[in-house]
PDB file of C-alpha atoms in Angstrom:
ATOM      1  CA  UNK A   4     -18.628 -22.657  -4.144  1.00 84.00           C
ATOM      2  CA  UNK A   5     -20.706 -25.144  -1.371  1.00 94.00           C
ATOM      3  CA  UNK A   6     -20.277 -23.706   1.967  1.00 95.00           C
ATOM      4  CA  UNK A   7     -17.395 -25.494   2.869  1.00 96.00           C
ATOM      5  CA  UNK A   8     -15.760 -24.193   0.240  1.00 96.00           C
ATOM      6  CA  UNK A   9     -16.418 -20.272   0.177  1.00 97.00           C
ATOM      7  CA  UNK A  10     -15.447 -20.768   4.400  1.00 98.00           C
ATOM      8  CA  UNK A  11     -11.782 -22.011   3.252  1.00 98.00           C
ATOM      9  CA  UNK A  12     -12.110 -18.982   0.761  1.00 98.00           C
ATOM     10  CA  UNK A  13     -12.905 -16.587   3.749  1.00 98.00           C
ATOM     11  CA  UNK A  14      -9.989 -18.359   6.324  1.00 98.00           C
ATOM     12  CA  UNK A  15      -7.606 -18.449   3.779  1.00 98.00           C
ATOM     13  CA  UNK A  16      -8.071 -14.362   2.835  1.00 98.00           C
ATOM     14  CA  UNK A  17      -8.285 -14.009   7.052  1.00 98.00           C
ATOM     15  CA  UNK A  18      -5.302 -15.930   7.357  1.00 98.00           C
ATOM     16  CA  UNK A  19      -3.647 -13.439   4.721  1.00 98.00           C
ATOM     17  CA  UNK A  20      -4.808 -10.427   6.148  1.00 98.00           C
ATOM     18  CA  UNK A  21      -2.684 -11.223   8.958  1.00 98.00           C
ATOM     19  CA  UNK A  22       0.436  -9.873   7.210  1.00 98.00           C
ATOM     20  CA  UNK A  23      -0.588  -6.311   7.005  1.00 98.00           C
ATOM     21  CA  UNK A  24       0.446  -6.390  10.833  1.00 98.00           C
ATOM     22  CA  UNK A  25       3.807  -6.703   9.840  1.00 97.00           C
ATOM     23  CA  UNK A  26       3.279  -3.719   7.221  1.00 97.00           C
ATOM     24  CA  UNK A  27       5.418  -0.538   9.033  1.00 96.00           C
ATOM     25  CA  UNK A  28       4.641   3.033   8.449  1.00 95.00           C
ATOM     26  CA  UNK A  29       6.452   6.164   9.193  1.00 93.00           C
ATOM     27  CA  UNK A  30       4.041   7.116  11.830  1.00 95.00           C
ATOM     28  CA  UNK A  31       5.322   6.256  15.340  1.00 95.00           C
ATOM     29  CA  UNK A  32       2.955   5.223  18.528  1.00 96.00           C
ATOM     30  CA  UNK A  33       1.879   7.815  20.527  1.00 96.00           C
ATOM     31  CA  UNK A  34       4.269   6.830  23.794  1.00 95.00           C
ATOM     32  CA  UNK A  35       7.066   6.499  21.087  1.00 95.00           C
ATOM     33  CA  UNK A  36       7.706   2.595  21.519  1.00 95.00           C
ATOM     34  CA  UNK A  37       7.836   1.787  17.699  1.00 96.00           C
ATOM     35  CA  UNK A  38       7.030   2.695  14.952  1.00 96.00           C
ATOM     36  CA  UNK A  39       2.542   1.630  13.815  1.00 97.00           C
ATOM     37  CA  UNK A  40       2.016  -0.887  11.340  1.00 97.00           C
ATOM     38  CA  UNK A  41      -0.864  -0.548   9.106  1.00 97.00           C
ATOM     39  CA  UNK A  42      -3.331  -3.121  10.452  1.00 98.00           C
ATOM     40  CA  UNK A  43      -2.752  -0.639  13.923  1.00 97.00           C
ATOM     41  CA  UNK A  44      -3.030   2.782  11.389  1.00 98.00           C
ATOM     42  CA  UNK A  45      -6.989   0.868   9.540  1.00 98.00           C
ATOM     43  CA  UNK A  46      -7.837   0.186  13.341  1.00 98.00           C
ATOM     44  CA  UNK A  47      -7.627   4.157  14.450  1.00 98.00           C
ATOM     45  CA  UNK A  48      -9.092   5.501  10.931  1.00 98.00           C
ATOM     46  CA  UNK A  49     -11.994   3.115  11.617  1.00 98.00           C
ATOM     47  CA  UNK A  50     -12.707   4.192  14.820  1.00 98.00           C
ATOM     48  CA  UNK A  51     -12.001   7.904  13.519  1.00 98.00           C
ATOM     49  CA  UNK A  52     -15.323   7.362  11.398  1.00 98.00           C
ATOM     50  CA  UNK A  53     -17.352   6.221  14.150  1.00 98.00           C
ATOM     51  CA  UNK A  54     -15.810   9.258  16.785  1.00 98.00           C
ATOM     52  CA  UNK A  55     -16.142  12.027  14.355  1.00 98.00           C
ATOM     53  CA  UNK A  56     -18.473  11.848  11.648  1.00 98.00           C
ATOM     54  CA  UNK A  57     -20.604  14.301  12.861  1.00 98.00           C
ATOM     55  CA  UNK A  58     -18.040  16.539  11.734  1.00 98.00           C
ATOM     56  CA  UNK A  59     -18.326  15.637   7.727  1.00 98.00           C
ATOM     57  CA  UNK A  60     -19.461  17.993   5.790  1.00 98.00           C
ATOM     58  CA  UNK A  61     -22.687  16.123   5.063  1.00 98.00           C
ATOM     59  CA  UNK A  62     -24.185  13.059   6.305  1.00 98.00           C
ATOM     60  CA  UNK A  63     -22.024  10.191   6.356  1.00 98.00           C
ATOM     61  CA  UNK A  64     -22.731   6.254   6.797  1.00 98.00           C
ATOM     62  CA  UNK A  65     -19.979   6.696   9.961  1.00 98.00           C
ATOM     63  CA  UNK A  66     -20.079   2.365   9.126  1.00 98.00           C
ATOM     64  CA  UNK A  67     -19.546   2.824   5.376  1.00 98.00           C
ATOM     65  CA  UNK A  68     -16.529   4.735   5.979  1.00 98.00           C
ATOM     66  CA  UNK A  69     -15.035   2.930   8.881  1.00 98.00           C
ATOM     67  CA  UNK A  70     -15.249   0.139   6.567  1.00 98.00           C
ATOM     68  CA  UNK A  71     -13.415   1.917   3.595  1.00 98.00           C
ATOM     69  CA  UNK A  72     -10.987   2.637   6.265  1.00 98.00           C
ATOM     70  CA  UNK A  73     -10.774  -0.982   7.989  1.00 98.00           C
ATOM     71  CA  UNK A  74     -10.132  -1.919   3.989  1.00 98.00           C
ATOM     72  CA  UNK A  75      -8.218   0.805   2.290  1.00 97.00           C
ATOM     73  CA  UNK A  76      -4.511  -0.430   3.550  1.00 97.00           C
ATOM     74  CA  UNK A  77      -4.725  -4.060   2.311  1.00 97.00           C
ATOM     75  CA  UNK A  78      -3.223  -3.522  -0.223  1.00 97.00           C
ATOM     76  CA  UNK A  79       0.214  -3.607   1.218  1.00 96.00           C
ATOM     77  CA  UNK A  80       0.704  -6.355   2.248  1.00 97.00           C
ATOM     78  CA  UNK A  81       1.947  -6.880  -1.661  1.00 95.00           C
ATOM     79  CA  UNK A  82       2.496  -2.781  -2.523  1.00 92.00           C
ATOM     80  CA  UNK A  83       4.163  -1.937   0.677  1.00 86.00           C
ATOM     81  CA  UNK A  84       3.439   1.439   2.749  1.00 85.00           C
ATOM     82  CA  UNK A  85       3.928   3.913   0.139  1.00 79.00           C
ATOM     83  CA  UNK A  86       4.845   6.970   2.161  1.00 81.00           C
ATOM     84  CA  UNK A  87       3.143  10.323   1.490  1.00 78.00           C
ATOM     85  CA  UNK A  88       5.868  12.506   0.803  1.00 84.00           C
ATOM     86  CA  UNK A  89       7.667   9.737  -1.345  1.00 76.00           C
ATOM     87  CA  UNK A  90       7.257  10.943  -4.802  1.00 78.00           C
ATOM     88  CA  UNK A  91       8.915   8.735  -6.689  1.00 75.00           C
ATOM     89  CA  UNK A  92       7.928   6.107  -5.030  1.00 70.00           C
ATOM     90  CA  UNK A  93       4.047   6.953  -5.613  1.00 74.00           C
ATOM     91  CA  UNK A  94       4.927   6.786  -9.841  1.00 82.00           C
ATOM     92  CA  UNK A  95       3.559   3.682  -9.272  1.00 86.00           C
ATOM     93  CA  UNK A  96       1.657   3.385  -6.514  1.00 86.00           C
ATOM     94  CA  UNK A  97      -1.824   3.039  -8.636  1.00 90.00           C
ATOM     95  CA  UNK A  98      -0.137  -0.011 -10.474  1.00 92.00           C
ATOM     96  CA  UNK A  99       0.829  -1.792  -7.497  1.00 93.00           C
ATOM     97  CA  UNK A 100      -1.963  -1.155  -5.181  1.00 94.00           C
ATOM     98  CA  UNK A 101      -4.642  -2.023  -8.080  1.00 95.00           C
ATOM     99  CA  UNK A 102      -2.227  -5.742  -8.548  1.00 96.00           C
ATOM    100  CA  UNK A 103      -2.286  -6.275  -5.080  1.00 97.00           C
ATOM    101  CA  UNK A 104      -6.255  -6.153  -4.685  1.00 97.00           C
ATOM    102  CA  UNK A 105      -6.497  -7.879  -7.614  1.00 97.00           C
ATOM    103  CA  UNK A 106      -4.761 -11.166  -5.680  1.00 98.00           C
ATOM    104  CA  UNK A 107      -5.981 -10.032  -1.941  1.00 98.00           C
ATOM    105  CA  UNK A 108     -10.162  -9.584  -3.069  1.00 98.00           C
ATOM    106  CA  UNK A 109      -9.617 -12.386  -5.433  1.00 98.00           C
ATOM    107  CA  UNK A 110      -9.212 -14.799  -3.157  1.00 98.00           C
ATOM    108  CA  UNK A 111     -12.863 -14.348  -1.311  1.00 98.00           C
ATOM    109  CA  UNK A 112     -15.913 -16.066  -3.071  1.00 97.00           C
ATOM    110  CA  UNK A 113     -16.734 -13.935  -6.074  1.00 97.00           C
ATOM    111  CA  UNK A 114     -19.481 -12.165  -3.989  1.00 97.00           C
ATOM    112  CA  UNK A 115     -17.384 -11.227  -1.290  1.00 98.00           C
ATOM    113  CA  UNK A 116     -14.924 -10.772  -3.038  1.00 98.00           C
ATOM    114  CA  UNK A 117     -16.296  -8.200  -4.813  1.00 98.00           C
ATOM    115  CA  UNK A 118     -18.476  -5.901  -2.467  1.00 98.00           C
ATOM    116  CA  UNK A 119     -14.943  -5.278  -0.685  1.00 98.00           C
ATOM    117  CA  UNK A 120     -13.165  -4.201  -3.802  1.00 98.00           C
ATOM    118  CA  UNK A 121     -15.949  -2.346  -5.102  1.00 98.00           C
ATOM    119  CA  UNK A 122     -15.833  -0.076  -1.145  1.00 98.00           C
ATOM    120  CA  UNK A 123     -12.198  -0.013  -1.858  1.00 98.00           C
ATOM    121  CA  UNK A 124     -12.204   1.160  -5.038  1.00 98.00           C
ATOM    122  CA  UNK A 125     -14.709   4.012  -3.786  1.00 98.00           C
ATOM    123  CA  UNK A 126     -12.156   4.786  -1.312  1.00 98.00           C
ATOM    124  CA  UNK A 127      -9.335   5.249  -3.931  1.00 97.00           C
ATOM    125  CA  UNK A 128     -11.821   7.363  -6.499  1.00 97.00           C
ATOM    126  CA  UNK A 129     -13.116   9.500  -3.697  1.00 97.00           C
ATOM    127  CA  UNK A 130     -15.759  10.911  -4.941  1.00 98.00           C
ATOM    128  CA  UNK A 131     -18.919  10.147  -3.327  1.00 98.00           C
ATOM    129  CA  UNK A 132     -19.766  11.822   0.320  1.00 98.00           C
ATOM    130  CA  UNK A 133     -18.934   8.268   2.189  1.00 98.00           C
ATOM    131  CA  UNK A 134     -15.264   8.344   0.468  1.00 98.00           C
ATOM    132  CA  UNK A 135     -14.360  12.080   0.957  1.00 98.00           C
ATOM    133  CA  UNK A 136     -14.941  11.433   4.664  1.00 98.00           C
ATOM    134  CA  UNK A 137     -12.569   8.418   5.079  1.00 98.00           C
ATOM    135  CA  UNK A 138      -9.692  10.071   2.664  1.00 98.00           C
ATOM    136  CA  UNK A 139     -10.221  13.226   5.246  1.00 98.00           C
ATOM    137  CA  UNK A 140      -9.577  10.875   8.444  1.00 98.00           C
ATOM    138  CA  UNK A 141      -6.801   9.283   6.755  1.00 98.00           C
ATOM    139  CA  UNK A 142      -5.004  12.360   6.250  1.00 97.00           C
ATOM    140  CA  UNK A 143      -5.589  14.096  10.028  1.00 98.00           C
ATOM    141  CA  UNK A 144      -4.038  10.537  11.774  1.00 97.00           C
ATOM    142  CA  UNK A 145      -1.092  11.216  11.061  1.00 96.00           C
ATOM    143  CA  UNK A 146      -0.747  14.715  11.228  1.00 97.00           C
ATOM    144  CA  UNK A 147      -1.875  13.812  14.939  1.00 98.00           C
ATOM    145  CA  UNK A 148       0.870  11.260  15.455  1.00 97.00           C
ATOM    146  CA  UNK A 149       3.447  13.407  14.181  1.00 97.00           C
ATOM    147  CA  UNK A 150       2.016  16.690  16.591  1.00 97.00           C
ATOM    148  CA  UNK A 151       1.996  13.916  19.686  1.00 97.00           C
ATOM    149  CA  UNK A 152       5.499  12.859  18.448  1.00 97.00           C
ATOM    150  CA  UNK A 153       7.250  16.010  18.138  1.00 97.00           C
ATOM    151  CA  UNK A 154       7.224  15.721  14.707  1.00 96.00           C
ATOM    152  CA  UNK A 155       9.403  12.491  14.428  1.00 96.00           C
ATOM    153  CA  UNK A 156       8.372  10.992  11.457  1.00 95.00           C
ATOM    154  CA  UNK A 157       8.430  15.085   9.683  1.00 96.00           C
ATOM    155  CA  UNK A 158      12.033  15.652  11.241  1.00 95.00           C
ATOM    156  CA  UNK A 159      12.956  12.055  10.281  1.00 94.00           C
ATOM    157  CA  UNK A 160      11.814  12.544   6.542  1.00 93.00           C
ATOM    158  CA  UNK A 161      12.358  16.480   5.829  1.00 93.00           C
ATOM    159  CA  UNK A 162       8.987  16.715   5.751  1.00 95.00           C
ATOM    160  CA  UNK A 163       8.603  20.807   5.721  1.00 96.00           C
ATOM    161  CA  UNK A 164       5.065  22.661   6.444  1.00 97.00           C
ATOM    162  CA  UNK A 165       4.404  23.836   2.817  1.00 95.00           C
ATOM    163  CA  UNK A 166       4.281  19.628   1.673  1.00 95.00           C
ATOM    164  CA  UNK A 167       1.829  19.383   4.676  1.00 96.00           C
ATOM    165  CA  UNK A 168      -0.486  22.073   2.962  1.00 96.00           C
ATOM    166  CA  UNK A 169      -0.341  20.822  -0.068  1.00 94.00           C
ATOM    167  CA  UNK A 170      -0.704  16.879   0.450  1.00 95.00           C
ATOM    168  CA  UNK A 171      -3.887  17.229   3.420  1.00 97.00           C
ATOM    169  CA  UNK A 172      -6.178  20.483   2.028  1.00 97.00           C
ATOM    170  CA  UNK A 173      -8.250  17.913   0.492  1.00 97.00           C
ATOM    171  CA  UNK A 174      -9.828  16.878   4.067  1.00 98.00           C
ATOM    172  CA  UNK A 175     -11.698  19.566   3.346  1.00 98.00           C
ATOM    173  CA  UNK A 176     -13.345  17.866   0.862  1.00 98.00           C
ATOM    174  CA  UNK A 177     -14.653  15.487   3.762  1.00 98.00           C
ATOM    175  CA  UNK A 178     -14.928  18.094   6.182  1.00 98.00           C
ATOM    176  CA  UNK A 179     -13.797  22.111   6.379  1.00 98.00           C
ATOM    177  CA  UNK A 180     -14.353  21.417  10.208  1.00 98.00           C
ATOM    178  CA  UNK A 181     -11.374  18.892  10.446  1.00 98.00           C
ATOM    179  CA  UNK A 182      -9.156  21.094   7.544  1.00 98.00           C
ATOM    180  CA  UNK A 183      -9.520  23.789  10.265  1.00 98.00           C
ATOM    181  CA  UNK A 184      -8.278  21.772  12.932  1.00 98.00           C
ATOM    182  CA  UNK A 185      -5.173  20.122  10.728  1.00 98.00           C
ATOM    183  CA  UNK A 186      -4.041  23.869   9.985  1.00 98.00           C
ATOM    184  CA  UNK A 187      -4.156  24.510  13.962  1.00 98.00           C
ATOM    185  CA  UNK A 188      -2.000  21.042  14.224  1.00 98.00           C
ATOM    186  CA  UNK A 189       0.048  22.904  11.871  1.00 97.00           C
ATOM    187  CA  UNK A 190       0.497  25.784  13.303  1.00 97.00           C
ATOM    188  CA  UNK A 191       0.920  24.342  16.368  1.00 98.00           C
ATOM    189  CA  UNK A 192       3.713  21.937  14.947  1.00 97.00           C
ATOM    190  CA  UNK A 193       5.453  25.169  13.457  1.00 97.00           C
ATOM    191  CA  UNK A 194       4.941  26.764  16.368  1.00 97.00           C
ATOM    192  CA  UNK A 195       6.775  24.519  19.271  1.00 97.00           C
ATOM    193  CA  UNK A 196       9.545  23.612  16.377  1.00 97.00           C
ATOM    194  CA  UNK A 197       8.202  19.974  15.537  1.00 97.00           C
ATOM    195  CA  UNK A 198       7.769  20.342  11.781  1.00 97.00           C
ATOM    196  CA  UNK A 199       9.873  23.562   9.996  1.00 95.00           C
ATOM    197  CA  UNK A 200       8.436  25.732   7.950  1.00 90.00           C
ATOM    198  CA  UNK A 201       9.976  26.134   3.518  1.00 79.00           C
ATOM    199  CA  UNK A 202      11.978  29.102   3.107  1.00 57.00           C
ATOM    200  CA  UNK A 203       8.663  31.481   1.800  1.00 45.00           C
ATOM    201  CA  UNK A 204       5.975  29.786   2.300  1.00 41.00           C
ATOM    202  CA  UNK A 205       3.343  29.795   4.715  1.00 44.00           C
ATOM    203  CA  UNK A 206       0.622  28.423   7.545  1.00 42.00           C
ATOM    204  CA  UNK A 207      -1.886  30.489   6.186  1.00 42.00           C
TER     205      UNK A 207
END
C-alpha cells in the first residue's frame, strides 16, 4: 500500500466512525436534554481514565486505558448498543461485535488496523491491568449518569439494585476504591428512591 492509498484508507475509517455519533445509549445527559450517544460516552470514559488513574488497584498506563475506551464501542456502528440489562440481546452480542470489529478495523491499513484491533481485543478480554481499569470506568459512568438524572434509565427499564450490583461488581477488579464509591452511588440512589431495591435483596 503506497502513501496515497494509506491516507485514503485512514480517511475512509475516520469518516466511517462518524456514524458512532448516531448510536444512542440508554443513559441520559446530565441536563436530561436527550440520551447520550456512544461517541460521547467513549470520550467521557477516556477522560475518566486520564483523571482517575491514581485510583487503580495497580499502576496503569492511563493513555493505553484511554485508547481502549476510545475504541471499545466503535463496533456499535454495526452491532448497535446492547443495553447492559437486556439478557436476550447479550446472547449474540460477542458474535455481532466481533464481526463489526473485523469490518471496521479492516478498513485501515493492515498495521494500524491490527494495532487498534489488539487494543479492542484486550479491553474485551479484561485480563490486563489496563483493561480491567478501563472496564471499571465503563461500568461506573452509567451509574453516575443514573444517579444524577434521578435514575431515569434505571426506572425506564425496570432495573433494580440487585441487578446493578450483579453487573457492576467487576469494577473492583480494576479499582477497589471506585467499587466502594460505586456501592455508595447505589446506596444513595436507593435511599433517594431513584433505584428500586429488589425484594429480599440488599445493597450491602
